[in-house]
Amino acid sequence: MTRLFATLLCFSILGIAQQKPSIAPAHPVTDEYFGTRVADPYRYMENIDDPGTQRWMKEQNAYTRSVLARIPGRAQLLARIRELDQSVPQVEASRLPGDIYFLLKALPGESTAKLYIRQDLNGEDRLVVDPQRIKLNPEDQGKGTTVIEWFAVSNNQKKVAVLVIPGGDELHGELHVFEIDSGRESGEVLTQVGAEAPQVYWLPDDGSFVYGRLQKLPPGAPAAEVRQKYRSYLHVLGNSPEQDQPIFGYGVVPG
């Protein structure tokens, strides 16, 4: 039986090897950095709306599906994985002083995790933030499912800053602040918080924090430049984000 399975698997692999994925066309763009010319043949792929990019992604997806579908026993294995996956919650936990736990938890059947708090290891979970109930900026509404990327609890454990990503758009993350006891929002919304390096660091006064923010591009600027000239800002609760001052990064520290 084992030899038969190995033979079938070899034939399947040989059949798969005869198929080839589509080749992405190259459209070179050359930049010069400090006297060195650097060519980027696939920069157009940074534009997800580019017809060529979408066509290539669909072809790659179709090829991948065709390869995976031919793996012997895959359907049975996938069915078992789904069965186990739906049997228990998916949990990411962080332990804080005082035997307090914050959990990003998705119950069986839920597609996105919510933020809960638990007092002591065997305590009951209490919902703090449901990402689907967060009111987004108008420009971020309608992008799709909103997910919690990460969170940061204040030192006195009374507030939590939560980064949500609307519809998977990691360049337009929004930072929201919640009261932990009541679950109410402070009303402040900090935008342009990219998912790459957005960590919040609460200051000892628990009324302000440092966070990372992507720059706002001027009209006509290449979209790829949004990740350049990165800065960290100081935000004081109650102040407009437009008043936040950069304290580290491009143009702030000479090095």
PDB file of C-alpha atoms in Angstrom:
ATOM      1  CA  MET A   1       0.000   0.000   0.000  1.00  0.00           C
ATOM      2  CA  THR A   2       2.871   2.348   0.877  1.00  0.00           C
ATOM      3  CA  ARG A   3       4.685   1.539  -2.380  1.00  0.00           C
ATOM      4  CA  LEU A   4       1.500   2.146  -4.376  1.00  0.00           C
ATOM      5  CA  PHE A   5       0.986   5.522  -2.677  1.00  0.00           C
ATOM      6  CA  ALA A   6       4.611   6.499  -3.384  1.00  0.00           C
ATOM      7  CA  THR A   7       4.202   5.534  -7.030  1.00  0.00           C
ATOM      8  CA  LEU A   8       1.028   7.560  -7.404  1.00  0.00           C
ATOM      9  CA  LEU A   9       2.680  10.522  -5.687  1.00  0.00           C
ATOM     10  CA  CYS A  10       5.668  10.371  -8.060  1.00  0.00           C
ATOM     11  CA  PHE A  11       3.370  10.329 -11.099  1.00  0.00           C
ATOM     12  CA  SER A  12       1.422  13.249  -9.647  1.00  0.00           C
ATOM     13  CA  ILE A  13       4.607  15.265  -9.076  1.00  0.00           C
ATOM     14  CA  LEU A  14       5.811  14.521 -12.608  1.00  0.00           C
ATOM     15  CA  GLY A  15       2.458  15.654 -13.977  1.00  0.00           C
ATOM     16  CA  ILE A  16       2.594  18.827 -11.934  1.00  0.00           C
ATOM     17  CA  ALA A  17       6.158  19.534 -13.053  1.00  0.00           C
ATOM     18  CA  GLN A  18       4.997  19.569 -16.671  1.00  0.00           C
ATOM     19  CA  GLN A  19       2.809  22.582 -15.912  1.00  0.00           C
ATOM     20  CA  LYS A  20       4.421  25.985 -15.728  1.00  0.00           C
ATOM     21  CA  PRO A  21       3.217  29.161 -14.050  1.00  0.00           C
ATOM     22  CA  SER A  22       2.787  32.293 -16.112  1.00  0.00           C
ATOM     23  CA  ILE A  23       5.768  34.608 -16.395  1.00  0.00           C
ATOM     24  CA  ALA A  24       5.298  38.182 -15.249  1.00  0.00           C
ATOM     25  CA  PRO A  25       6.374  40.691 -17.907  1.00  0.00           C
ATOM     26  CA  ALA A  26       9.180  43.038 -16.944  1.00  0.00           C
ATOM     27  CA  HIS A  27       8.697  46.799 -17.216  1.00  0.00           C
ATOM     28  CA  PRO A  28      12.022  48.170 -15.962  1.00  0.00           C
ATOM     29  CA  VAL A  29      12.147  51.437 -14.045  1.00  0.00           C
ATOM     30  CA  THR A  30      15.596  52.792 -13.174  1.00  0.00           C
ATOM     31  CA  ASP A  31      16.449  55.087 -10.275  1.00  0.00           C
ATOM     32  CA  GLU A  32      19.771  56.527  -9.252  1.00  0.00           C
ATOM     33  CA  TYR A  33      20.838  56.399  -5.600  1.00  0.00           C
ATOM     34  CA  PHE A  34      24.064  58.175  -4.662  1.00  0.00           C
ATOM     35  CA  GLY A  35      25.494  57.653  -8.126  1.00  0.00           C
ATOM     36  CA  THR A  36      24.390  54.020  -8.461  1.00  0.00           C
ATOM     37  CA  ARG A  37      21.693  53.156 -10.986  1.00  0.00           C
ATOM     38  CA  VAL A  38      19.233  50.530  -9.715  1.00  0.00           C
ATOM     39  CA  ALA A  39      16.728  48.861 -12.032  1.00  0.00           C
ATOM     40  CA  ASP A  40      13.369  47.592 -10.779  1.00  0.00           C
ATOM     41  CA  PRO A  41      11.612  45.486 -13.453  1.00  0.00           C
ATOM     42  CA  TYR A  42       8.472  44.806 -11.397  1.00  0.00           C
ATOM     43  CA  ARG A  43       7.630  48.095  -9.727  1.00  0.00           C
ATOM     44  CA  TYR A  44       4.315  48.224 -11.565  1.00  0.00           C
ATOM     45  CA  MET A  45       3.174  45.342  -9.356  1.00  0.00           C
ATOM     46  CA  GLU A  46       3.016  47.737  -6.406  1.00  0.00           C
ATOM     47  CA  ASN A  47      -0.132  49.075  -8.048  1.00  0.00           C
ATOM     48  CA  ILE A  48      -2.708  46.413  -7.256  1.00  0.00           C
ATOM     49  CA  ASP A  49      -5.156  48.034  -9.687  1.00  0.00           C
ATOM     50  CA  ASP A  50      -2.808  47.628 -12.652  1.00  0.00           C
ATOM     51  CA  PRO A  51      -4.512  45.278 -15.182  1.00  0.00           C
ATOM     52  CA  GLY A  52      -1.250  43.428 -15.798  1.00  0.00           C
ATOM     53  CA  THR A  53      -0.737  42.860 -12.083  1.00  0.00           C
ATOM     54  CA  GLN A  54      -4.279  41.585 -11.613  1.00  0.00           C
ATOM     55  CA  ARG A  55      -4.004  39.270 -14.623  1.00  0.00           C
ATOM     56  CA  TRP A  56      -0.717  37.806 -13.366  1.00  0.00           C
ATOM     57  CA  MET A  57      -2.102  37.284  -9.846  1.00  0.00           C
ATOM     58  CA  LYS A  58      -5.178  35.495 -11.204  1.00  0.00           C
ATOM     59  CA  GLU A  59      -3.023  33.260 -13.406  1.00  0.00           C
ATOM     60  CA  GLN A  60      -0.736  32.456 -10.466  1.00  0.00           C
ATOM     61  CA  ASN A  61      -3.737  31.662  -8.304  1.00  0.00           C
ATOM     62  CA  ALA A  62      -5.182  29.349 -10.947  1.00  0.00           C
ATOM     63  CA  TYR A  63      -1.837  27.579 -11.364  1.00  0.00           C
ATOM     64  CA  THR A  64      -1.411  27.174  -7.604  1.00  0.00           C
ATOM     65  CA  ARG A  65      -4.931  25.780  -7.248  1.00  0.00           C
ATOM     66  CA  SER A  66      -4.300  23.282 -10.027  1.00  0.00           C
ATOM     67  CA  VAL A  67      -1.106  22.097  -8.325  1.00  0.00           C
ATOM     68  CA  LEU A  68      -2.645  21.787  -4.861  1.00  0.00           C
ATOM     69  CA  ALA A  69      -5.754  20.026  -6.171  1.00  0.00           C
ATOM     70  CA  ARG A  70      -3.625  17.180  -7.559  1.00  0.00           C
ATOM     71  CA  ILE A  71      -1.872  16.320  -4.305  1.00  0.00           C
ATOM     72  CA  PRO A  72      -3.125  12.855  -3.227  1.00  0.00           C
ATOM     73  CA  GLY A  73      -5.224  12.958  -0.055  1.00  0.00           C
ATOM     74  CA  ARG A  74      -5.289  16.767   0.097  1.00  0.00           C
ATOM     75  CA  ALA A  75      -9.082  17.017   0.170  1.00  0.00           C
ATOM     76  CA  GLN A  76      -9.347  14.632   3.124  1.00  0.00           C
ATOM     77  CA  LEU A  77      -6.533  16.389   4.982  1.00  0.00           C
ATOM     78  CA  LEU A  78      -8.060  19.818   4.354  1.00  0.00           C
ATOM     79  CA  ALA A  79     -11.434  18.610   5.615  1.00  0.00           C
ATOM     80  CA  ARG A  80      -9.819  17.337   8.823  1.00  0.00           C
ATOM     81  CA  ILE A  81      -7.913  20.601   9.339  1.00  0.00           C
ATOM     82  CA  ARG A  82     -11.129  22.572   8.945  1.00  0.00           C
ATOM     83  CA  GLU A  83     -12.884  20.291  11.406  1.00  0.00           C
ATOM     84  CA  LEU A  84     -10.187  20.816  14.035  1.00  0.00           C
ATOM     85  CA  ASP A  85      -9.932  24.524  13.272  1.00  0.00           C
ATOM     86  CA  GLN A  86     -13.639  25.010  13.956  1.00  0.00           C
ATOM     87  CA  SER A  87     -13.586  23.021  17.185  1.00  0.00           C
ATOM     88  CA  VAL A  88     -11.752  25.520  19.411  1.00  0.00           C
ATOM     89  CA  PRO A  89     -11.210  29.300  19.514  1.00  0.00           C
ATOM     90  CA  GLN A  90      -8.097  30.830  17.983  1.00  0.00           C
ATOM     91  CA  VAL A  91      -6.337  32.836  20.685  1.00  0.00           C
ATOM     92  CA  GLU A  92      -3.290  35.086  21.001  1.00  0.00           C
ATOM     93  CA  ALA A  93      -2.698  36.064  24.619  1.00  0.00           C
ATOM     94  CA  SER A  94      -0.578  38.708  26.361  1.00  0.00           C
ATOM     95  CA  ARG A  95      -0.017  38.617  30.123  1.00  0.00           C
ATOM     96  CA  LEU A  96       0.244  41.875  32.083  1.00  0.00           C
ATOM     97  CA  PRO A  97       1.169  42.574  35.723  1.00  0.00           C
ATOM     98  CA  GLY A  98      -1.566  41.676  38.194  1.00  0.00           C
ATOM     99  CA  ASP A  99      -2.352  38.372  36.449  1.00  0.00           C
ATOM    100  CA  ILE A 100      -4.341  40.189  33.764  1.00  0.00           C
ATOM    101  CA  TYR A 101      -4.570  38.766  30.269  1.00  0.00           C
ATOM    102  CA  PHE A 102      -5.482  40.461  26.992  1.00  0.00           C
ATOM    103  CA  LEU A 103      -6.577  38.103  24.278  1.00  0.00           C
ATOM    104  CA  LEU A 104      -7.148  38.420  20.552  1.00  0.00           C
ATOM    105  CA  LYS A 105      -9.722  35.661  20.179  1.00  0.00           C
ATOM    106  CA  ALA A 106     -11.803  34.359  17.299  1.00  0.00           C
ATOM    107  CA  LEU A 107     -14.542  31.922  18.275  1.00  0.00           C
ATOM    108  CA  PRO A 108     -15.361  28.956  16.024  1.00  0.00           C
ATOM    109  CA  GLY A 109     -17.104  30.298  12.924  1.00  0.00           C
ATOM    110  CA  GLU A 110     -15.742  33.829  13.324  1.00  0.00           C
ATOM    111  CA  SER A 111     -13.437  35.153  10.615  1.00  0.00           C
ATOM    112  CA  THR A 112     -11.807  37.911  12.671  1.00  0.00           C
ATOM    113  CA  ALA A 113     -10.500  38.159  16.222  1.00  0.00           C
ATOM    114  CA  LYS A 114     -11.899  40.447  18.922  1.00  0.00           C
ATOM    115  CA  LEU A 115     -10.028  41.884  21.893  1.00  0.00           C
ATOM    116  CA  TYR A 116     -10.921  40.482  25.324  1.00  0.00           C
ATOM    117  CA  ILE A 117      -9.621  40.972  28.864  1.00  0.00           C
ATOM    118  CA  ARG A 118      -9.396  38.268  31.520  1.00  0.00           C
ATOM    119  CA  GLN A 119      -8.615  38.588  35.235  1.00  0.00           C
ATOM    120  CA  ASP A 120      -6.407  35.620  36.306  1.00  0.00           C
ATOM    121  CA  LEU A 121      -5.758  32.586  34.155  1.00  0.00           C
ATOM    122  CA  ASN A 122      -9.057  30.822  34.877  1.00  0.00           C
ATOM    123  CA  GLY A 123     -11.261  33.927  34.799  1.00  0.00           C
ATOM    124  CA  GLU A 124     -14.051  34.832  32.404  1.00  0.00           C
ATOM    125  CA  ASP A 125     -13.288  36.740  29.200  1.00  0.00           C
ATOM    126  CA  ARG A 126     -14.867  40.173  28.785  1.00  0.00           C
ATOM    127  CA  LEU A 127     -15.148  41.797  25.375  1.00  0.00           C
ATOM    128  CA  VAL A 128     -13.320  45.115  25.032  1.00  0.00           C
ATOM    129  CA  VAL A 129     -13.106  45.780  21.279  1.00  0.00           C
ATOM    130  CA  ASP A 130     -15.047  44.311  18.362  1.00  0.00           C
ATOM    131  CA  PRO A 131     -13.316  45.543  15.184  1.00  0.00           C
ATOM    132  CA  GLN A 132     -16.505  45.263  13.157  1.00  0.00           C
ATOM    133  CA  ARG A 133     -18.184  47.875  15.389  1.00  0.00           C
ATOM    134  CA  ILE A 134     -15.448  50.483  15.014  1.00  0.00           C
ATOM    135  CA  LYS A 135     -16.493  53.562  13.069  1.00  0.00           C
ATOM    136  CA  LEU A 136     -13.842  54.156  10.440  1.00  0.00           C
ATOM    137  CA  ASN A 137     -12.874  57.316   8.632  1.00  0.00           C
ATOM    138  CA  PRO A 138     -15.151  57.887   5.603  1.00  0.00           C
ATOM    139  CA  GLU A 139     -12.297  57.177   3.183  1.00  0.00           C
ATOM    140  CA  ASP A 140     -11.675  53.773   4.800  1.00  0.00           C
ATOM    141  CA  GLN A 141     -15.294  52.626   4.988  1.00  0.00           C
ATOM    142  CA  GLY A 142     -16.468  49.927   2.618  1.00  0.00           C
ATOM    143  CA  LYS A 143     -12.998  48.448   2.041  1.00  0.00           C
ATOM    144  CA  GLY A 144     -13.948  45.087   3.523  1.00  0.00           C
ATOM    145  CA  THR A 145     -13.443  43.270   6.794  1.00  0.00           C
ATOM    146  CA  THR A 146     -11.739  45.274   9.527  1.00  0.00           C
ATOM    147  CA  VAL A 147      -9.137  43.381  11.545  1.00  0.00           C
ATOM    148  CA  ILE A 148      -7.134  44.175  14.668  1.00  0.00           C
ATOM    149  CA  GLU A 149      -3.443  44.253  13.779  1.00  0.00           C
ATOM    150  CA  TRP A 150      -2.116  44.825  17.300  1.00  0.00           C
ATOM    151  CA  PHE A 151      -2.837  46.669  20.543  1.00  0.00           C
ATOM    152  CA  ALA A 152      -0.950  48.448  23.340  1.00  0.00           C
ATOM    153  CA  VAL A 153      -2.246  48.761  26.915  1.00  0.00           C
ATOM    154  CA  SER A 154      -1.450  51.864  28.972  1.00  0.00           C
ATOM    155  CA  ASN A 155       0.727  51.508  32.067  1.00  0.00           C
ATOM    156  CA  ASN A 156      -2.230  51.935  34.434  1.00  0.00           C
ATOM    157  CA  GLN A 157      -4.245  49.414  32.370  1.00  0.00           C
ATOM    158  CA  LYS A 158      -7.123  51.843  31.896  1.00  0.00           C
ATOM    159  CA  LYS A 159      -6.739  52.501  28.166  1.00  0.00           C
ATOM    160  CA  VAL A 160      -5.751  50.498  25.138  1.00  0.00           C
ATOM    161  CA  ALA A 161      -4.589  51.760  21.742  1.00  0.00           C
ATOM    162  CA  VAL A 162      -5.756  49.465  18.952  1.00  0.00           C
ATOM    163  CA  LEU A 163      -4.524  49.462  15.363  1.00  0.00           C
ATOM    164  CA  VAL A 164      -7.188  48.276  12.921  1.00  0.00           C
ATOM    165  CA  ILE A 165      -6.645  47.513   9.257  1.00  0.00           C
ATOM    166  CA  PRO A 166      -9.676  48.187   7.020  1.00  0.00           C
ATOM    167  CA  GLY A 167     -10.062  45.598   4.313  1.00  0.00           C
ATOM    168  CA  GLY A 168      -6.438  44.489   4.538  1.00  0.00           C
ATOM    169  CA  ASP A 169      -5.156  47.894   3.376  1.00  0.00           C
ATOM    170  CA  GLU A 170      -1.968  48.015   5.457  1.00  0.00           C
ATOM    171  CA  LEU A 171      -1.087  51.506   4.248  1.00  0.00           C
ATOM    172  CA  HIS A 172      -4.246  52.991   5.763  1.00  0.00           C
ATOM    173  CA  GLY A 173      -4.259  51.579   9.262  1.00  0.00           C
ATOM    174  CA  GLU A 174      -6.231  53.520  11.861  1.00  0.00           C
ATOM    175  CA  LEU A 175      -5.264  53.911  15.500  1.00  0.00           C
ATOM    176  CA  HIS A 176      -8.187  54.050  17.966  1.00  0.00           C
ATOM    177  CA  VAL A 177      -8.055  54.474  21.755  1.00  0.00           C
ATOM    178  CA  PHE A 178     -10.530  52.684  24.055  1.00  0.00           C
ATOM    179  CA  GLU A 179     -11.357  52.782  27.752  1.00  0.00           C
ATOM    180  CA  ILE A 180     -10.817  49.251  28.991  1.00  0.00           C
ATOM    181  CA  ASP A 181     -13.509  49.237  31.711  1.00  0.00           C
ATOM    182  CA  SER A 182     -16.324  50.585  29.547  1.00  0.00           C
ATOM    183  CA  GLY A 183     -15.136  49.661  26.059  1.00  0.00           C
ATOM    184  CA  ARG A 184     -15.898  53.219  24.899  1.00  0.00           C
ATOM    185  CA  GLU A 185     -13.737  55.009  22.358  1.00  0.00           C
ATOM    186  CA  SER A 186     -11.967  58.230  23.209  1.00  0.00           C
ATOM    187  CA  GLY A 187     -13.143  59.630  19.878  1.00  0.00           C
ATOM    188  CA  GLU A 188      -9.649  60.125  18.503  1.00  0.00           C
ATOM    189  CA  VAL A 189      -8.684  58.503  15.232  1.00  0.00           C
ATOM    190  CA  LEU A 190      -5.069  58.562  14.050  1.00  0.00           C
ATOM    191  CA  THR A 191      -4.658  57.672  10.390  1.00  0.00           C
ATOM    192  CA  GLN A 192      -1.731  56.854   8.085  1.00  0.00           C
ATOM    193  CA  VAL A 193      -0.473  54.340  10.640  1.00  0.00           C
ATOM    194  CA  GLY A 194       1.157  51.635   8.546  1.00  0.00           C
ATOM    195  CA  ALA A 195       1.187  48.019   9.697  1.00  0.00           C
ATOM    196  CA  GLU A 196       4.951  47.687   9.124  1.00  0.00           C
ATOM    197  CA  ALA A 197       6.183  49.522  12.233  1.00  0.00           C
ATOM    198  CA  PRO A 198       3.324  51.129  14.122  1.00  0.00           C
ATOM    199  CA  GLN A 199       4.106  50.185  17.745  1.00  0.00           C
ATOM    200  CA  VAL A 200       2.638  52.443  20.415  1.00  0.00           C
ATOM    201  CA  TYR A 201       4.683  53.246  23.520  1.00  0.00           C
ATOM    202  CA  TRP A 202       2.672  54.789  26.336  1.00  0.00           C
ATOM    203  CA  LEU A 203       4.472  57.410  28.399  1.00  0.00           C
ATOM    204  CA  PRO A 204       4.408  57.246  32.229  1.00  0.00           C
ATOM    205  CA  ASP A 205       1.617  59.851  32.432  1.00  0.00           C
ATOM    206  CA  ASP A 206      -0.755  57.447  30.590  1.00  0.00           C
ATOM    207  CA  GLY A 207      -2.108  60.459  28.755  1.00  0.00           C
ATOM    208  CA  SER A 208       0.244  60.376  25.800  1.00  0.00           C
ATOM    209  CA  PHE A 209       2.122  57.913  23.653  1.00  0.00           C
ATOM    210  CA  VAL A 210       4.648  57.665  20.837  1.00  0.00           C
ATOM    211  CA  TYR A 211       3.663  55.983  17.580  1.00  0.00           C
ATOM    212  CA  GLY A 212       4.896  55.583  14.011  1.00  0.00           C
ATOM    213  CA  ARG A 213       3.121  57.215  11.089  1.00  0.00           C
ATOM    214  CA  LEU A 214       3.515  57.068   7.340  1.00  0.00           C
ATOM    215  CA  GLN A 215       3.858  60.328   5.476  1.00  0.00           C
ATOM    216  CA  LYS A 216       1.015  61.880   3.509  1.00  0.00           C
ATOM    217  CA  LEU A 217       2.031  62.044  -0.114  1.00  0.00           C
ATOM    218  CA  PRO A 218       1.463  65.160  -2.191  1.00  0.00           C
ATOM    219  CA  PRO A 219      -0.727  64.804  -5.291  1.00  0.00           C
ATOM    220  CA  GLY A 220       1.044  62.976  -8.101  1.00  0.00           C
ATOM    221  CA  ALA A 221       3.745  61.411  -5.918  1.00  0.00           C
ATOM    222  CA  PRO A 222       4.551  57.719  -6.555  1.00  0.00           C
ATOM    223  CA  ALA A 223       2.607  55.476  -4.185  1.00  0.00           C
ATOM    224  CA  ALA A 224       5.778  53.561  -3.240  1.00  0.00           C
ATOM    225  CA  GLU A 225       7.184  56.658  -1.531  1.00  0.00           C
ATOM    226  CA  VAL A 226       4.651  56.398   1.297  1.00  0.00           C
ATOM    227  CA  ARG A 227       7.040  54.129   3.213  1.00  0.00           C
ATOM    228  CA  GLN A 228       9.926  56.564   2.926  1.00  0.00           C
ATOM    229  CA  LYS A 229      10.840  59.364   5.371  1.00  0.00           C
ATOM    230  CA  TYR A 230       9.282  57.444   8.262  1.00  0.00           C
ATOM    231  CA  ARG A 231       8.804  59.277  11.552  1.00  0.00           C
ATOM    232  CA  SER A 232       7.699  58.672  15.122  1.00  0.00           C
ATOM    233  CA  TYR A 233       5.235  61.162  16.619  1.00  0.00           C
ATOM    234  CA  LEU A 234       4.070  62.138  20.089  1.00  0.00           C
ATOM    235  CA  HIS A 235       0.312  62.133  20.585  1.00  0.00           C
ATOM    236  CA  VAL A 236      -1.385  63.668  23.624  1.00  0.00           C
ATOM    237  CA  LEU A 237      -4.893  62.367  24.303  1.00  0.00           C
ATOM    238  CA  GLY A 238      -7.464  65.042  23.595  1.00  0.00           C
ATOM    239  CA  ASN A 239      -5.319  66.857  21.038  1.00  0.00           C
ATOM    240  CA  SER A 240      -5.897  66.750  17.319  1.00  0.00           C
ATOM    241  CA  PRO A 241      -3.557  64.332  15.512  1.00  0.00           C
ATOM    242  CA  GLU A 242      -2.683  67.250  13.248  1.00  0.00           C
ATOM    243  CA  GLN A 243      -0.911  68.792  16.261  1.00  0.00           C
ATOM    244  CA  ASP A 244       1.294  65.736  16.817  1.00  0.00           C
ATOM    245  CA  GLN A 245       4.971  66.614  16.601  1.00  0.00           C
ATOM    246  CA  PRO A 246       7.635  64.296  15.133  1.00  0.00           C
ATOM    247  CA  ILE A 247      10.226  63.280  17.710  1.00  0.00           C
ATOM    248  CA  PHE A 248      12.338  60.771  15.819  1.00  0.00           C
ATOM    249  CA  GLY A 249      13.090  59.817  12.221  1.00  0.00           C
ATOM    250  CA  TYR A 250      13.576  61.623   8.932  1.00  0.00           C
ATOM    251  CA  GLY A 251      14.439  65.295   9.332  1.00  0.00           C
ATOM    252  CA  VAL A 252      14.340  65.105  13.129  1.00  0.00           C
ATOM    253  CA  VAL A 253      17.534  63.261  14.010  1.00  0.00           C
ATOM    254  CA  PRO A 254      20.460  64.306  11.761  1.00  0.00           C
ATOM    255  CA  GLY A 255      21.882  60.774  11.577  1.00  0.00           C
TER     256      GLY A 255
END
